[in-house]
């Protein structure tokens, strides 16, 4: 991995947003995720490589959190640094595709505030020609139901990052499928698996945004 990409991953892990950010103290006056991402893209480093380094950084801070070496404020700074990277990457994922394929209603399920992965899914799906209706985080079942009523031909995507919110995800899937049996539902997020998705009654599971795109395009073909 090139040095600059490695440094971006470190900025995510340490929560170094940009040069003017005083946090963390030992990185004061150094370039942060914001400046380094800009430099990496100018040096023609691919957005996928940058994202992969960010995910590694997130994984490392998550492991530190599990070991009680860092706490929620550090996770929040990591998320802020990741958002600074994503702001630069967005145009690459959304580049010039006309949104004609269909509508994708997407949200993080009730009780869950994690949205970085969901936002990545939104960006990539949008970049692949779908209109994304992003309902945000902590989305209650009823909000999904109302959105399906508004966009009856949509496909629905649910994201969850907490094992404790998988129950809410399952309830939402059940309710959607009972009211709208023909609406396709795909689920994703770190604690999920194909097995869990099938048990919930979802039509599909993806471990990453590309998998979500593949599912959507497949459903388009079969309709
Ligand atoms: Co939280 N958190 N967090 N957190 N956090 C995790 C998830 C955790 C694994 C950390 C750990 O213990 N090691 C742990 C969950 C344990 C568990 O349940 N198994 C955890 C915890 C416990 C918590 C709190 C409970 C902590 C507390 O308060 N004591 C709390 C819960 C708050 C709540 O939601 N109610 C909490 C809070 C937070 C912050 C708010 C501080 C912050 C989130 C900020 C934000 O999202 N805006 C945060 C963060 C940053 C993390 C970690 C470090 C990073 C998550 C992330 O953004 N990853 C995370 C540890 C980890 O994941 N290693 C952790 C990067 C992102 C690109 O990956 O989200 O997995 P991911 O998305 C991927 C795929 O999963 C997939 O595609 C994405 C791109 O590849 N994907 C889909 C996701 N959704 C999809 C949908 C699809 C398809 C694919 O189709 C619909």
GROMACS .gro file of C-alpha atoms and ligand atoms in nm:
model
  314
    1UNK     CA    1   0.000   0.000   0.000
    2UNK     CA    2   0.136   0.346  -0.082
    3UNK     CA    3   0.245   0.564   0.208
    4UNK     CA    4  -0.028   0.822   0.156
    5UNK     CA    5  -0.302   0.558   0.157
    6UNK     CA    6  -0.158   0.407   0.472
    7UNK     CA    7  -0.160   0.753   0.634
    8UNK     CA    8  -0.529   0.798   0.545
    9UNK     CA    9  -0.606   0.471   0.726
   10UNK     CA   10  -0.412   0.597   1.028
   11UNK     CA   11  -0.611   0.925   1.022
   12UNK     CA   12  -0.933   0.723   1.038
   13UNK     CA   13  -0.803   0.508   1.322
   14UNK     CA   14  -0.680   0.813   1.515
   15UNK     CA   15  -0.972   1.042   1.424
   16UNK     CA   16  -0.755   1.305   1.255
   17UNK     CA   17  -1.006   1.497   1.042
   18UNK     CA   18  -0.795   1.775   0.888
   19UNK     CA   19  -0.483   1.982   0.945
   20UNK     CA   20  -0.653   2.243   1.162
   21UNK     CA   21  -0.811   1.981   1.388
   22UNK     CA   22  -0.635   1.986   1.727
   23UNK     CA   23  -0.727   1.619   1.786
   24UNK     CA   24  -0.535   1.396   1.845
   25UNK     CA   25  -0.274   1.613   2.017
   26UNK     CA   26   0.027   1.422   1.886
   27UNK     CA   27  -0.087   1.478   1.526
   28UNK     CA   28  -0.143   1.857   1.557
   29UNK     CA   29  -0.045   2.054   1.243
   30UNK     CA   30  -0.021   1.739   1.034
   31UNK     CA   31  -0.237   1.680   0.728
   32UNK     CA   32  -0.552   1.488   0.813
   33UNK     CA   33  -0.796   1.260   0.628
   34UNK     CA   34  -0.928   1.561   0.433
   35UNK     CA   35  -0.597   1.685   0.289
   36UNK     CA   36  -0.446   1.338   0.237
   37UNK     CA   37  -0.748   1.211   0.044
   38UNK     CA   38  -0.733   1.513  -0.184
   39UNK     CA   39  -0.361   1.450  -0.241
   40UNK     CA   40  -0.416   1.079  -0.304
   41UNK     CA   41  -0.685   1.144  -0.564
   42UNK     CA   42  -0.464   1.407  -0.731
   43UNK     CA   43  -0.193   1.139  -0.749
   44UNK     CA   44  -0.445   0.915  -0.931
   45UNK     CA   45  -0.479   0.667  -0.648
   46UNK     CA   46  -0.808   0.481  -0.696
   47UNK     CA   47  -1.102   0.556  -0.462
   48UNK     CA   48  -1.134   0.183  -0.391
   49UNK     CA   49  -0.780   0.171  -0.250
   50UNK     CA   50  -0.855   0.472  -0.030
   51UNK     CA   51  -1.179   0.316   0.094
   52UNK     CA   52  -1.009  -0.010   0.171
   53UNK     CA   53  -0.751   0.171   0.388
   54UNK     CA   54  -1.033   0.354   0.566
   55UNK     CA   55  -1.211   0.027   0.638
   56UNK     CA   56  -0.885  -0.113   0.780
   57UNK     CA   57  -0.856   0.197   1.001
   58UNK     CA   58  -1.216   0.155   1.118
   59UNK     CA   59  -1.149  -0.211   1.191
   60UNK     CA   60  -0.846  -0.120   1.405
   61UNK     CA   61  -1.035   0.145   1.608
   62UNK     CA   62  -1.325  -0.102   1.649
   63UNK     CA   63  -1.083  -0.360   1.788
   64UNK     CA   64  -0.936  -0.103   2.029
   65UNK     CA   65  -1.292  -0.022   2.140
   66UNK     CA   66  -1.357  -0.392   2.205
   67UNK     CA   67  -1.043  -0.401   2.423
   68UNK     CA   68  -1.157  -0.086   2.612
   69UNK     CA   69  -0.852   0.104   2.489
   70UNK     CA   70  -1.073   0.378   2.338
   71UNK     CA   71  -1.431   0.491   2.401
   72UNK     CA   72  -1.729   0.641   2.213
   73UNK     CA   73  -1.572   0.989   2.165
   74UNK     CA   74  -1.281   0.828   1.978
   75UNK     CA   75  -1.526   0.634   1.758
   76UNK     CA   76  -1.705   0.961   1.684
   77UNK     CA   77  -1.379   1.126   1.575
   78UNK     CA   78  -1.304   0.826   1.352
   79UNK     CA   79  -1.650   0.864   1.196
   80UNK     CA   80  -1.586   1.237   1.141
   81UNK     CA   81  -1.256   1.158   0.968
   82UNK     CA   82  -1.429   0.895   0.753
   83UNK     CA   83  -1.695   1.149   0.651
   84UNK     CA   84  -1.418   1.388   0.542
   85UNK     CA   85  -1.283   1.113   0.313
   86UNK     CA   86  -1.629   1.027   0.179
   87UNK     CA   87  -1.697   1.389   0.084
   88UNK     CA   88  -1.401   1.364  -0.160
   89UNK     CA   89  -1.495   1.018  -0.289
   90UNK     CA   90  -1.865   1.090  -0.351
   91UNK     CA   91  -1.821   1.239  -0.700
   92UNK     CA   92  -1.623   0.932  -0.812
   93UNK     CA   93  -1.900   0.693  -0.709
   94UNK     CA   94  -2.180   0.909  -0.844
   95UNK     CA   95  -2.009   1.008  -1.170
   96UNK     CA   96  -2.253   1.105  -1.443
   97UNK     CA   97  -2.487   0.804  -1.444
   98UNK     CA   98  -2.846   0.880  -1.532
   99UNK     CA   99  -3.075   0.742  -1.262
  100UNK     CA  100  -3.323   0.533  -1.455
  101UNK     CA  101  -3.312   0.178  -1.324
  102UNK     CA  102  -3.552   0.211  -1.032
  103UNK     CA  103  -3.592   0.331  -0.675
  104UNK     CA  104  -3.405   0.201  -0.372
  105UNK     CA  105  -3.545   0.293  -0.031
  106UNK     CA  106  -3.262   0.263   0.221
  107UNK     CA  107  -3.223   0.311   0.595
  108UNK     CA  108  -3.048   0.202   0.913
  109UNK     CA  109  -3.298   0.019   1.130
  110UNK     CA  110  -3.460   0.139   1.453
  111UNK     CA  111  -3.223   0.182   1.747
  112UNK     CA  112  -2.913   0.193   1.529
  113UNK     CA  113  -2.722   0.513   1.457
  114UNK     CA  114  -2.441   0.372   1.240
  115UNK     CA  115  -2.460   0.525   0.895
  116UNK     CA  116  -2.116   0.520   0.734
  117UNK     CA  117  -2.168   0.182   0.568
  118UNK     CA  118  -2.525   0.273   0.467
  119UNK     CA  119  -2.402   0.599   0.314
  120UNK     CA  120  -2.141   0.408   0.114
  121UNK     CA  121  -2.410   0.172  -0.012
  122UNK     CA  122  -2.622   0.475  -0.110
  123UNK     CA  123  -2.334   0.634  -0.301
  124UNK     CA  124  -2.241   0.322  -0.494
  125UNK     CA  125  -2.601   0.223  -0.573
  126UNK     CA  126  -2.674   0.578  -0.693
  127UNK     CA  127  -2.359   0.570  -0.904
  128UNK     CA  128  -2.493   0.255  -1.067
  129UNK     CA  129  -2.806   0.424  -1.193
  130UNK     CA  130  -3.061   0.385  -0.914
  131UNK     CA  131  -3.252   0.662  -0.741
  132UNK     CA  132  -3.183   0.628  -0.368
  133UNK     CA  133  -3.439   0.742  -0.113
  134UNK     CA  134  -3.230   0.756   0.202
  135UNK     CA  135  -3.445   0.750   0.515
  136UNK     CA  136  -3.144   0.800   0.746
  137UNK     CA  137  -3.071   0.625   1.074
  138UNK     CA  138  -3.291   0.486   1.355
  139UNK     CA  139  -3.567   0.428   1.101
  140UNK     CA  140  -3.883   0.283   1.253
  141UNK     CA  141  -4.081   0.019   1.061
  142UNK     CA  142  -4.362   0.263   0.991
  143UNK     CA  143  -4.130   0.503   0.811
  144UNK     CA  144  -4.025   0.223   0.574
  145UNK     CA  145  -4.391   0.130   0.522
  146UNK     CA  146  -4.488   0.490   0.441
  147UNK     CA  147  -4.200   0.519   0.197
  148UNK     CA  148  -4.303   0.197   0.018
  149UNK     CA  149  -4.657   0.337  -0.015
  150UNK     CA  150  -4.509   0.648  -0.171
  151UNK     CA  151  -4.279   0.448  -0.404
  152UNK     CA  152  -4.471   0.124  -0.467
  153UNK     CA  153  -4.224  -0.021  -0.718
  154UNK     CA  154  -3.917   0.031  -0.499
  155UNK     CA  155  -3.668  -0.221  -0.362
  156UNK     CA  156  -3.591  -0.178   0.008
  157UNK     CA  157  -3.250  -0.196   0.178
  158UNK     CA  158  -3.201  -0.225   0.555
  159UNK     CA  159  -2.869  -0.173   0.730
  160UNK     CA  160  -2.772  -0.271   1.087
  161UNK     CA  161  -2.438  -0.267   1.269
  162UNK     CA  162  -2.543  -0.383   1.614
  163UNK     CA  163  -2.635  -0.736   1.712
  164UNK     CA  164  -2.891  -0.575   1.943
  165UNK     CA  165  -3.075  -0.414   1.649
  166UNK     CA  166  -3.101  -0.733   1.441
  167UNK     CA  167  -3.434  -0.804   1.617
  168UNK     CA  168  -3.569  -0.468   1.498
  169UNK     CA  169  -3.444  -0.546   1.149
  170UNK     CA  170  -3.624  -0.881   1.152
  171UNK     CA  171  -3.947  -0.714   1.271
  172UNK     CA  172  -3.925  -0.456   0.992
  173UNK     CA  173  -3.863  -0.723   0.728
  174UNK     CA  174  -4.161  -0.926   0.854
  175UNK     CA  175  -4.391  -0.625   0.848
  176UNK     CA  176  -4.282  -0.517   0.500
  177UNK     CA  177  -4.324  -0.866   0.359
  178UNK     CA  178  -4.667  -0.910   0.522
  179UNK     CA  179  -4.800  -0.579   0.384
  180UNK     CA  180  -4.611  -0.585   0.052
  181UNK     CA  181  -4.525  -0.947  -0.035
  182UNK     CA  182  -4.397  -0.847  -0.378
  183UNK     CA  183  -4.154  -0.584  -0.250
  184UNK     CA  184  -3.796  -0.708  -0.252
  185UNK     CA  185  -3.595  -0.650   0.064
  186UNK     CA  186  -3.218  -0.673   0.094
  187UNK     CA  187  -3.033  -0.653   0.426
  188UNK     CA  188  -2.670  -0.579   0.506
  189UNK     CA  189  -2.427  -0.476   0.779
  190UNK     CA  190  -2.143  -0.630   0.975
  191UNK     CA  191  -2.339  -0.863   1.209
  192UNK     CA  192  -2.541  -1.017   0.923
  193UNK     CA  193  -2.494  -1.322   0.707
  194UNK     CA  194  -2.692  -1.485   0.428
  195UNK     CA  195  -2.819  -1.734   0.683
  196UNK     CA  196  -2.949  -1.459   0.914
  197UNK     CA  197  -3.105  -1.278   0.616
  198UNK     CA  198  -3.290  -1.590   0.504
  199UNK     CA  199  -3.415  -1.656   0.859
  200UNK     CA  200  -3.554  -1.300   0.871
  201UNK     CA  201  -3.740  -1.356   0.547
  202UNK     CA  202  -3.536  -1.108   0.345
  203UNK     CA  203  -3.493  -1.164  -0.028
  204UNK     CA  204  -3.123  -1.093  -0.027
  205UNK     CA  205  -2.809  -1.012   0.168
  206UNK     CA  206  -2.497  -0.825   0.066
  207UNK     CA  207  -2.176  -0.786   0.259
  208UNK     CA  208  -2.075  -0.474   0.064
  209UNK     CA  209  -2.217  -0.204  -0.166
  210UNK     CA  210  -2.116  -0.395  -0.481
  211UNK     CA  211  -2.319  -0.692  -0.360
  212UNK     CA  212  -2.619  -0.464  -0.311
  213UNK     CA  213  -2.581  -0.336  -0.669
  214UNK     CA  214  -2.557  -0.693  -0.800
  215UNK     CA  215  -2.880  -0.784  -0.615
  216UNK     CA  216  -3.064  -0.478  -0.748
  217UNK     CA  217  -2.954  -0.535  -1.106
  218UNK     CA  218  -3.049  -0.901  -1.083
  219UNK     CA  219  -3.400  -0.815  -0.958
  220UNK     CA  220  -3.434  -0.566  -1.244
  221UNK     CA  221  -3.362  -0.842  -1.495
  222UNK     CA  222  -3.607  -1.085  -1.338
  223UNK     CA  223  -3.894  -0.832  -1.337
  224LIG    CO1  224  -2.032   0.162   1.710
  224LIG     N1  225  -2.019  -0.031   1.736
  224LIG     N2  226  -2.143   0.177   1.868
  224LIG     N3  227  -2.022   0.353   1.678
  224LIG     N4  228  -1.891   0.123   1.580
  224LIG     C1  229  -1.946  -0.108   1.628
  224LIG     C2  230  -2.043  -0.156   1.520
  224LIG     C3  231  -1.885  -0.229   1.715
  224LIG     C4  232  -1.861  -0.357   1.631
  224LIG     C5  233  -1.755  -0.181   1.785
  224LIG     C6  234  -1.692  -0.292   1.866
  224LIG     O1  235  -1.739  -0.326   1.973
  224LIG     N5  236  -1.583  -0.349   1.820
  224LIG     C7  237  -1.995  -0.244   1.827
  224LIG     C8  238  -2.110  -0.339   1.793
  224LIG     C9  239  -2.098  -0.472   1.866
  224LIG    C10  240  -2.209  -0.560   1.825
  224LIG     O2  241  -2.324  -0.529   1.840
  224LIG     N6  242  -2.172  -0.673   1.768
  224LIG    C11  243  -2.042  -0.101   1.842
  224LIG    C12  244  -2.107  -0.050   1.959
  224LIG    C13  245  -2.119  -0.147   2.075
  224LIG    C14  246  -2.159   0.081   1.965
  224LIG    C15  247  -2.233   0.146   2.084
  224LIG    C16  248  -2.337   0.057   2.154
  224LIG    C17  249  -2.127   0.197   2.183
  224LIG    C18  250  -2.179   0.258   2.310
  224LIG     O3  251  -2.252   0.351   2.309
  224LIG     N7  252  -2.139   0.198   2.420
  224LIG    C19  253  -2.300   0.268   2.016
  224LIG    C20  254  -2.440   0.235   1.960
  224LIG    C21  255  -2.512   0.359   1.913
  224LIG    C22  256  -2.636   0.320   1.835
  224LIG     O4  257  -2.628   0.289   1.719
  224LIG     N8  258  -2.750   0.320   1.902
  224LIG    C23  259  -2.205   0.292   1.902
  224LIG    C24  260  -2.182   0.417   1.846
  224LIG    C25  261  -2.095   0.443   1.744
  224LIG    C26  262  -2.066   0.584   1.692
  224LIG    C27  263  -2.192   0.671   1.684
  224LIG    C28  264  -1.969   0.651   1.789
  224LIG    C29  265  -1.992   0.555   1.556
  224LIG    C30  266  -2.085   0.556   1.433
  224LIG    C31  267  -2.087   0.689   1.362
  224LIG    C32  268  -2.165   0.679   1.233
  224LIG     O5  269  -2.190   0.575   1.175
  224LIG     N9  270  -2.205   0.798   1.190
  224LIG    C33  271  -1.947   0.410   1.575
  224LIG    C34  272  -1.848   0.347   1.494
  224LIG    C35  273  -1.771   0.437   1.401
  224LIG    C36  274  -1.823   0.208   1.501
  224LIG    C37  275  -1.716   0.125   1.426
  224LIG    C38  276  -1.581   0.154   1.490
  224LIG    C39  277  -1.705   0.149   1.276
  224LIG    C40  278  -1.835   0.130   1.197
  224LIG    C41  279  -1.811   0.173   1.054
  224LIG     O6  280  -1.849   0.283   1.015
  224LIG    N10  281  -1.740   0.090   0.976
  224LIG    C42  282  -1.766  -0.024   1.451
  224LIG    C43  283  -1.656  -0.126   1.456
  224LIG    C44  284  -1.633  -0.190   1.320
  224LIG     O7  285  -1.719  -0.195   1.236
  224LIG    N11  286  -1.516  -0.239   1.301
  224LIG    C45  287  -1.860  -0.006   1.564
  224LIG    C46  288  -1.699   0.123   0.839
  224LIG    C47  289  -1.814   0.094   0.742
  224LIG    C48  290  -1.770   0.129   0.599
  224LIG     O8  291  -1.840  -0.045   0.747
  224LIG     O9  292  -2.065  -0.009   0.856
  224LIG    O10  293  -1.969  -0.245   0.829
  224LIG     P1  294  -1.985  -0.106   0.778
  224LIG    O11  295  -2.056  -0.113   0.635
  224LIG    C49  296  -2.008  -0.200   0.534
  224LIG    C50  297  -2.079  -0.335   0.532
  224LIG    O12  298  -2.127  -0.378   0.657
  224LIG    C51  299  -2.182  -0.321   0.427
  224LIG    O13  300  -2.126  -0.228   0.334
  224LIG    C52  301  -2.047  -0.132   0.405
  224LIG    C53  302  -1.927  -0.095   0.319
  224LIG    O14  303  -1.846  -0.206   0.292
  224LIG    N12  304  -2.318  -0.275   0.458
  224LIG    C54  305  -2.422  -0.307   0.377
  224LIG    C55  306  -2.366  -0.198   0.557
  224LIG    N13  307  -2.495  -0.177   0.543
  224LIG    C56  308  -2.534  -0.244   0.432
  224LIG    C57  309  -2.659  -0.256   0.370
  224LIG    C58  310  -2.667  -0.334   0.254
  224LIG    C59  311  -2.556  -0.396   0.202
  224LIG    C60  312  -2.431  -0.384   0.261
  224LIG    O15  313  -2.782  -0.353   0.186
  224LIG    C61  314  -2.899  -0.288   0.230
   0.00000   0.00000   0.00000
